[in-house]
Amino acid sequence: MGPSSPTSERPILLPRGRGFLPQETARHHREHVLELAKQAFKIAHMTPNDIDVICFTKGPGIAAPLVSVAVVVRMLAQLWGKPIVGVNHCVAHIEMGRVVTRARNPVVLYVSGGNTQVIAFAQGRYRIFGETIDIAVGNCLDRFARILQLPNEPAPGWQIEQLAKQGKQFIELPYVVKGMDVSFSGLLSNISKRATEMLAAETATKADLCFSLQETVFAMLVEVTERAMAHCHSSEVLIVGGVACNERLQDMMRAMVTQRGGSLCAMDERFCIDNGAMIAYTGLLSFLQGQVTPIEQTTCTQRYRTDEVPITWRAGEVDEPGD
């Protein structure tokens, strides 16, 4: 598997009110990727001779940083004579969640800065039962954190989570669930406009606003997840992605799942946030099935859907969650 370690980190430090810029992020990755590879080998007490395959994120994601890493992967693969496996980022989150929590066949809520999907395994693929029709829930939270000028460290969503714990007033916000899909852009526009007015008039605090936003968006996610559980006859829910480490989301989801006699499979930030281990592990699953990515196909795509990937390593398993 490709050299990677959850402890090998070189975070990008951003000022308040700013998100990631593609070219800046790509430059950061280029500057640190070789150093991180060396560090990962050192931590694992391995050399390039000890590995079998190099795995990389093919997509989805921000194009510039994805491409910058893919270039390095192609170089290392040729230098070391190793095959390459391109990995779907979304599928990697699911497989990391399954191996860490030992979830057997759960309904999956995938929530991050770039994706919001309700997923279940069926007919050899991870099928999307519902998703956002505009922005992802993590993007909604991050953008509101910028509006409030909250710090980016350790993450904007974490800052909102901590402030929300102090909230005392619930402010009613648009609740947009359309069948199995959700929408956050109108909600974000609404609370952004009202935040400026309410903070100026001192009719609400930043904590009240964060509390109200969290309660609303998480209730939407719990609703569509419960509907998927009922449809799939499932007794397990697995939450993955960066937003999955939010303790309030876990508490709300656990309450719903418990009422249905099921169990919640959740993780902490080590495995919820993006990490190299999840890419390496999922690439290894593909590699053990005889799948490799020809070097001419080691391109990246920003729109690499979860349900486009044949999940060959689960061939022969039951399709119905909870069976």
XYZ file of N, CA, C and O in Angstrom, residues 119-255:
548
model
N -26.153 6.926 1.724
C -25.661 5.852 0.862
C -25.959 4.493 1.476
O -25.964 4.342 2.698
N -26.193 3.510 0.617
C -26.288 2.117 1.072
C -25.732 1.211 -0.020
O -25.790 1.539 -1.214
N -25.187 0.086 0.372
C -24.614 -0.871 -0.576
C -25.720 -1.699 -1.203
O -26.555 -2.285 -0.505
N -25.743 -1.746 -2.523
C -26.740 -2.535 -3.237
C -26.223 -2.873 -4.625
O -25.650 -2.023 -5.322
N -26.370 -4.126 -5.016
C -26.004 -4.589 -6.357
C -24.576 -4.207 -6.736
O -24.290 -3.734 -7.835
N -23.663 -4.425 -5.782
C -22.248 -4.270 -6.079
C -21.707 -2.860 -6.062
O -20.547 -2.636 -6.415
N -22.527 -1.882 -5.637
C -22.049 -0.501 -5.594
C -22.634 0.210 -4.375
O -23.633 -0.224 -3.803
N -22.006 1.327 -4.024
C -22.583 2.179 -2.992
C -23.575 3.120 -3.673
O -23.181 4.047 -4.377
N -24.852 2.862 -3.449
C -25.912 3.611 -4.111
C -26.285 4.852 -3.298
O -26.387 4.800 -2.077
N -26.497 5.956 -3.990
C -26.856 7.212 -3.338
C -28.377 7.309 -3.271
O -29.061 7.429 -4.285
N -28.902 7.273 -2.043
C -30.344 7.346 -1.832
C -30.816 8.793 -1.707
O -31.986 9.092 -1.935
N -29.939 9.668 -1.299
C -30.274 11.084 -1.172
C -29.004 11.894 -1.054
O -27.947 11.375 -0.675
N -29.084 13.180 -1.391
C -27.890 14.029 -1.349
C -28.291 15.498 -1.352
O -29.461 15.850 -1.528
N -27.305 16.368 -1.162
C -27.577 17.785 -1.277
C -27.806 18.153 -2.739
O -27.169 17.572 -3.628
N -28.691 19.107 -2.956
C -28.942 19.552 -4.330
C -28.175 20.844 -4.634
O -28.264 21.371 -5.730
N -27.427 21.332 -3.641
C -26.605 22.522 -3.899
C -25.258 22.390 -3.162
O -24.407 21.657 -3.618
N -25.095 23.052 -2.021
C -23.816 22.990 -1.318
C -23.835 21.897 -0.258
O -24.894 21.468 0.192
N -22.653 21.455 0.138
C -22.540 20.424 1.170
C -22.734 21.042 2.548
O -22.525 22.243 2.750
N -23.110 20.208 3.521
C -23.361 20.719 4.867
C -22.086 21.301 5.481
O -22.129 22.325 6.180
N -20.931 20.671 5.229
C -19.685 21.204 5.752
C -19.352 22.558 5.172
O -18.843 23.447 5.865
N -19.655 22.740 3.895
C -19.433 24.029 3.248
C -20.343 25.094 3.846
O -19.941 26.241 4.051
N -21.582 24.715 4.149
C -22.531 25.621 4.793
C -21.994 26.092 6.141
O -21.986 27.291 6.445
N -21.527 25.161 6.960
C -21.003 25.507 8.280
C -19.731 26.352 8.172
O -19.562 27.343 8.890
N -18.838 25.974 7.269
C -17.577 26.701 7.108
C -17.814 28.142 6.652
O -17.173 29.079 7.142
N -18.742 28.299 5.719
C -19.007 29.648 5.190
C -19.647 30.535 6.239
O -19.368 31.743 6.312
N -20.492 29.947 7.083
C -21.081 30.756 8.141
C -20.023 31.113 9.186
O -20.054 32.215 9.756
N -19.088 30.219 9.433
C -17.992 30.530 10.351
C -17.190 31.717 9.835
O -16.745 32.579 10.622
N -17.007 31.789 8.521
C -16.280 32.929 7.946
C -17.063 34.213 8.116
O -16.493 35.280 8.374
N -18.378 34.143 7.956
C -19.226 35.327 8.125
C -19.113 35.858 9.547
O -19.077 37.077 9.774
N -19.027 34.942 10.516
C -18.879 35.339 11.917
C -17.439 35.669 12.272
O -17.149 36.028 13.420
N -16.530 35.516 11.308
C -15.101 35.784 11.525
C -14.524 34.899 12.639
O -13.728 35.344 13.476
N -14.943 33.616 12.627
C -14.402 32.673 13.602
C -13.045 32.169 13.131
O -12.772 32.131 11.924
N -12.173 31.750 14.049
C -10.854 31.241 13.652
C -10.972 29.973 12.796
O -11.926 29.212 12.921
N -9.980 29.758 11.959
C -9.938 28.552 11.128
C -9.275 27.379 11.830
O -9.269 26.260 11.316
N -8.677 27.618 12.980
C -7.973 26.557 13.700
C -8.787 26.058 14.883
O -9.334 26.877 15.632
N -8.911 24.742 15.099
C -8.385 23.690 14.216
C -9.219 23.498 12.958
O -8.769 22.928 11.995
N -10.486 23.980 12.983
C -11.347 23.930 11.806
C -12.537 24.850 12.056
O -12.996 24.981 13.200
N -13.063 25.491 11.011
C -14.215 26.391 11.192
C -15.426 25.681 11.788
O -16.121 26.229 12.650
N -15.680 24.444 11.322
C -16.820 23.691 11.848
C -16.674 23.382 13.322
O -17.672 23.366 14.066
N -15.450 23.149 13.774
C -15.202 22.897 15.195
C -15.506 24.147 16.011
O -16.069 24.059 17.104
N -15.158 25.299 15.481
C -15.454 26.552 16.175
C -16.962 26.753 16.322
O -17.450 27.176 17.381
N -17.723 26.424 15.279
C -19.174 26.528 15.357
C -19.720 25.550 16.391
O -20.612 25.881 17.189
N -19.184 24.335 16.394
C -19.634 23.324 17.357
C -19.434 23.792 18.796
O -20.316 23.613 19.652
N -18.288 24.397 19.082
C -18.026 24.849 20.450
C -18.918 26.026 20.839
O -19.441 26.075 21.955
N -19.116 26.963 19.924
C -19.996 28.098 20.210
C -21.440 27.638 20.403
O -22.157 28.156 21.265
N -21.860 26.656 19.606
C -23.241 26.181 19.674
C -23.582 25.623 21.053
O -24.729 25.689 21.491
N -22.582 25.088 21.735
C -22.808 24.536 23.079
C -23.236 25.621 24.069
O -23.827 25.326 25.106
N -22.943 26.880 23.740
C -23.279 27.994 24.620
C -24.592 28.670 24.224
O -25.050 29.588 24.906
N -25.179 28.241 23.107
C -26.401 28.884 22.624
C -27.596 28.634 23.535
O -27.781 27.524 24.040
N -28.416 29.663 23.736
C -29.587 29.563 24.616
C -30.894 29.852 23.892
O -31.971 29.544 24.391
N -30.810 30.460 22.736
C -32.013 30.845 21.991
C -32.039 30.122 20.647
O -31.056 30.173 19.907
N -33.152 29.434 20.350
C -33.282 28.796 19.037
C -33.986 29.748 18.084
O -35.085 30.232 18.364
N -33.343 29.996 16.955
C -33.894 30.882 15.925
C -34.372 30.009 14.772
O -33.606 29.225 14.213
N -35.630 30.118 14.433
C -36.184 29.280 13.380
C -35.589 29.656 12.027
O -35.555 30.829 11.654
N -35.136 28.652 11.306
C -34.492 28.841 10.010
C -35.183 27.978 8.958
O -35.895 27.028 9.301
N -34.979 28.272 7.676
C -35.565 27.422 6.628
C -35.119 25.971 6.764
O -33.931 25.703 6.954
N -36.073 25.070 6.672
C -35.822 23.630 6.808
C -36.202 23.016 5.474
O -37.373 22.883 5.145
N -35.171 22.669 4.669
C -35.427 22.290 3.276
C -35.048 20.829 3.034
O -33.877 20.503 2.814
N -36.059 19.958 3.088
C -35.901 18.552 2.745
C -36.859 18.259 1.595
O -38.061 18.520 1.705
N -36.321 17.762 0.495
C -37.138 17.475 -0.690
C -37.028 15.988 -0.987
O -36.113 15.557 -1.686
N -37.964 15.217 -0.432
C -37.891 13.775 -0.590
C -36.717 13.241 0.199
O -36.671 13.342 1.421
N -35.747 12.690 -0.517
C -34.528 12.193 0.128
C -33.368 13.183 0.002
O -32.262 12.916 0.464
N -33.607 14.317 -0.626
C -32.547 15.301 -0.843
C -32.690 16.484 0.116
O -33.774 16.749 0.656
N -31.589 17.185 0.312
C -31.566 18.341 1.200
C -30.967 19.531 0.461
O -30.284 19.372 -0.559
N -31.235 20.724 0.998
C -30.705 21.953 0.404
C -30.246 22.872 1.520
O -30.960 23.077 2.504
N -29.052 23.440 1.359
C -28.495 24.295 2.400
C -28.218 25.728 1.938
O -27.987 26.604 2.775
N -28.233 25.996 0.642
C -27.821 27.323 0.163
C -28.795 28.417 0.589
O -28.371 29.499 1.008
N -30.094 28.152 0.493
C -31.076 29.151 0.907
C -31.026 29.399 2.396
O -31.144 30.542 2.865
N -30.844 28.335 3.148
C -30.717 28.434 4.603
C -29.511 29.304 4.965
O -29.582 30.166 5.843
N -28.388 29.073 4.279
C -27.179 29.851 4.543
C -27.397 31.330 4.220
O -26.987 32.207 4.995
N -28.055 31.611 3.105
C -28.331 33.003 2.748
C -29.210 33.664 3.805
O -29.000 34.826 4.181
N -30.203 32.919 4.279
C -31.135 33.447 5.270
C -30.422 33.794 6.573
O -30.546 34.913 7.091
N -29.657 32.843 7.119
C -29.014 33.086 8.411
C -27.885 34.103 8.282
O -27.622 34.869 9.228
N -27.243 34.182 7.123
C -26.168 35.160 6.941
C -26.720 36.576 7.003
O -26.134 37.464 7.653
N -27.845 36.795 6.346
C -28.473 38.121 6.356
C -28.983 38.463 7.752
O -28.761 39.562 8.265
N -29.651 37.506 8.387
C -30.222 37.765 9.706
C -29.156 37.909 10.780
O -29.340 38.628 11.768
N -28.030 37.215 10.594
C -26.954 37.306 11.583
C -26.450 38.736 11.706
O -26.257 39.254 12.815
N -26.231 39.390 10.581
C -25.754 40.769 10.595
C -26.730 41.671 11.334
O -26.336 42.501 12.169
N -28.022 41.489 11.031
C -29.051 42.333 11.655
C -29.191 42.032 13.144
O -29.260 42.955 13.975
N -29.243 40.756 13.514
C -29.485 40.377 14.910
C -28.296 40.682 15.805
O -28.460 41.069 16.967
N -27.089 40.509 15.282
C -25.909 40.823 16.079
C -25.801 42.333 16.311
O -25.429 42.784 17.405
N -26.152 43.105 15.275
C -26.108 44.568 15.415
C -27.148 45.047 16.422
O -26.893 45.970 17.204
N -28.331 44.412 16.399
C -29.409 44.801 17.307
C -29.290 44.130 18.678
O -30.086 44.417 19.576
N -28.322 43.223 18.806
C -28.095 42.466 20.047
C -29.321 41.665 20.472
O -29.601 41.500 21.664
N -30.046 41.142 19.465
C -31.202 40.276 19.752
C -30.810 38.803 19.725
O -31.635 37.936 20.008
N -29.593 38.528 19.349
C -29.065 37.157 19.370
C -27.551 37.225 19.464
O -26.939 38.231 19.079
N -26.951 36.168 19.983
C -25.499 36.091 20.069
C -24.960 35.175 18.971
O -25.715 34.438 18.327
N -23.654 35.188 18.784
C -23.031 34.264 17.833
C -23.321 32.818 18.248
O -23.547 31.945 17.396
N -23.325 32.580 19.558
C -23.607 31.232 20.054
C -25.028 30.801 19.700
O -25.260 29.654 19.293
N -25.997 31.715 19.830
C -27.381 31.400 19.469
C -27.493 31.045 17.987
O -28.195 30.101 17.610
N -26.807 31.791 17.162
C -26.861 31.559 15.720
C -26.227 30.215 15.356
O -26.774 29.462 14.543
N -25.089 29.916 15.956
C -24.424 28.634 15.684
C -25.279 27.470 16.169
O -25.406 26.444 15.479
N -25.862 27.606 17.337
C -26.750 26.580 17.881
C -27.929 26.333 16.946
O -28.254 25.175 16.620
N -28.556 27.402 16.482
C -29.729 27.275 15.616
C -29.376 26.647 14.271
O -30.124 25.815 13.742
N -28.221 27.045 13.726
C -27.791 26.470 12.445
C -27.522 24.986 12.584
O -27.997 24.175 11.771
N -26.775 24.594 13.606
C -26.479 23.176 13.812
C -27.748 22.352 13.995
O -27.917 21.293 13.374
N -28.633 22.801 14.861
C -29.850 22.040 15.144
C -30.675 21.839 13.879
O -31.236 20.762 13.650
N -30.734 22.853 13.046
C -31.561 22.780 11.836
C -30.958 21.845 10.800
O -31.632 20.941 10.295
N -29.684 22.051 10.469
C -29.092 21.227 9.404
C -28.947 19.780 9.841
O -29.142 18.853 9.045
N -28.649 19.549 11.115
C -28.497 18.173 11.583
C -29.845 17.459 11.649
O -29.927 16.257 11.389
N -30.900 18.183 11.990
C -32.233 17.570 11.983
C -32.618 17.136 10.578
O -33.213 16.062 10.379
N -32.254 17.931 9.578
C -32.517 17.566 8.183
C -31.786 16.276 7.829
O -32.354 15.369 7.190
N -30.534 16.175 8.247
C -29.733 14.992 7.927
C -30.260 13.744 8.639
O -30.287 12.654 8.056
N -30.674 13.905 9.877
C -31.231 12.769 10.615
C -32.517 12.290 9.947
O -32.758 11.073 9.837
N -33.339 13.216 9.480
C -34.600 12.829 8.847
C -34.381 11.967 7.609
O -34.994 10.905 7.461
N -33.505 12.409 6.708
C -33.315 11.642 5.471
C -32.591 10.325 5.749
O -32.825 9.330 5.056
N -31.724 10.304 6.765
C -31.054 9.058 7.128
C -32.055 8.059 7.689
O -32.001 6.856 7.372
N -32.980 8.531 8.506
C -34.000 7.631 9.056
C -34.875 7.060 7.936
O -35.233 5.874 7.950
N -35.172 7.873 6.969
C -35.989 7.389 5.848
C -35.243 6.300 5.072
O -35.830 5.312 4.642
N -33.928 6.480 4.909
C -33.131 5.462 4.228
C -33.071 4.176 5.043
O -33.129 3.069 4.492
N -32.963 4.310 6.361
C -32.972 3.124 7.224
C -34.259 2.323 7.039
O -34.241 1.090 6.945
N -35.380 3.022 7.009
C -36.669 2.353 6.854
C -36.762 1.671 5.500
O -37.223 0.524 5.390
N -36.296 2.348 4.470
C -36.381 1.789 3.113
C -35.498 0.550 2.975
O -35.885 -0.429 2.326
N -34.319 0.591 3.614
C -33.353 -0.501 3.479
C -33.500 -1.564 4.559
O -32.735 -2.535 4.576
N -34.428 -1.372 5.478
C -34.592 -2.301 6.610
C -33.272 -2.447 7.362
O -32.852 -3.552 7.716
N -32.619 -1.309 7.607
C -31.292 -1.328 8.221
C -31.373 -1.103 9.729
O -32.269 -0.422 10.231
N -30.407 -1.649 10.440
C -30.310 -1.433 11.881
C -29.015 -0.735 12.260
O -28.710 -0.575 13.438
N -28.221 -0.305 11.266
C -26.940 0.362 11.515
C -26.854 1.647 10.711
O -27.283 1.702 9.561
N -26.272 2.672 11.332
C -25.944 3.906 10.620
C -24.472 4.209 10.863
O -24.002 4.196 12.011
N -23.750 4.468 9.788
C -22.345 4.852 9.851
C -22.233 6.294 9.363
O -22.707 6.614 8.275
N -21.626 7.167 10.181
C -21.411 8.559 9.763
C -19.942 8.734 9.425
O -19.066 8.410 10.235
N -19.656 9.251 8.225
C -18.271 9.458 7.796
C -18.124 10.858 7.209
O -19.103 11.527 6.905
N -16.867 11.275 7.039
C -16.575 12.611 6.527
C -16.212 13.554 7.660
O -16.421 13.257 8.844
N -15.690 14.712 7.307
C -15.213 15.648 8.299
C -16.243 16.101 9.311
O -15.937 16.285 10.495
N -17.484 16.293 8.873
C -18.546 16.754 9.777
C -18.968 15.638 10.731
O -19.585 15.885 11.758
N -18.620 14.396 10.402
C -19.050 13.249 11.216
C -18.480 13.269 12.622
O -19.011 12.613 13.512
N -17.388 14.015 12.856
C -16.826 14.052 14.207
C -17.539 15.061 15.097
O -17.203 15.185 16.277
N -18.545 15.762 14.557
C -19.330 16.694 15.375
C -20.160 15.907 16.392
O -20.992 15.076 16.019
N -19.937 16.159 17.667
C -20.590 15.366 18.711
C -22.087 15.596 18.769
O -22.845 14.696 19.137
N -22.539 16.790 18.412
C -23.981 17.047 18.419
C -24.679 16.245 17.318
O -25.750 15.681 17.536
N -24.069 16.163 16.150
C -24.635 15.337 15.084
C -24.678 13.884 15.523
O -25.685 13.185 15.303
N -23.615 13.407 16.149
C -23.594 12.026 16.632
C -24.690 11.792 17.666
O -25.376 10.764 17.631
N -24.893 12.736 18.583
C -25.924 12.576 19.613
C -27.322 12.522 19.000
O -28.150 11.696 19.398
N -27.598 13.407 18.044
C -28.920 13.430 17.410
C -29.164 12.157 16.610
O -30.257 11.582 16.649
N -28.131 11.705 15.903
C -28.276 10.489 15.117
C -28.437 9.281 16.025
O -29.259 8.381 15.754
N -27.681 9.241 17.117
C -27.760 8.118 18.053
C -29.164 8.023 18.666
O -29.697 6.914 18.846
N -29.765 9.168 18.983
C -31.111 9.167 19.562
C -32.118 8.564 18.590
O -32.971 7.747 18.970
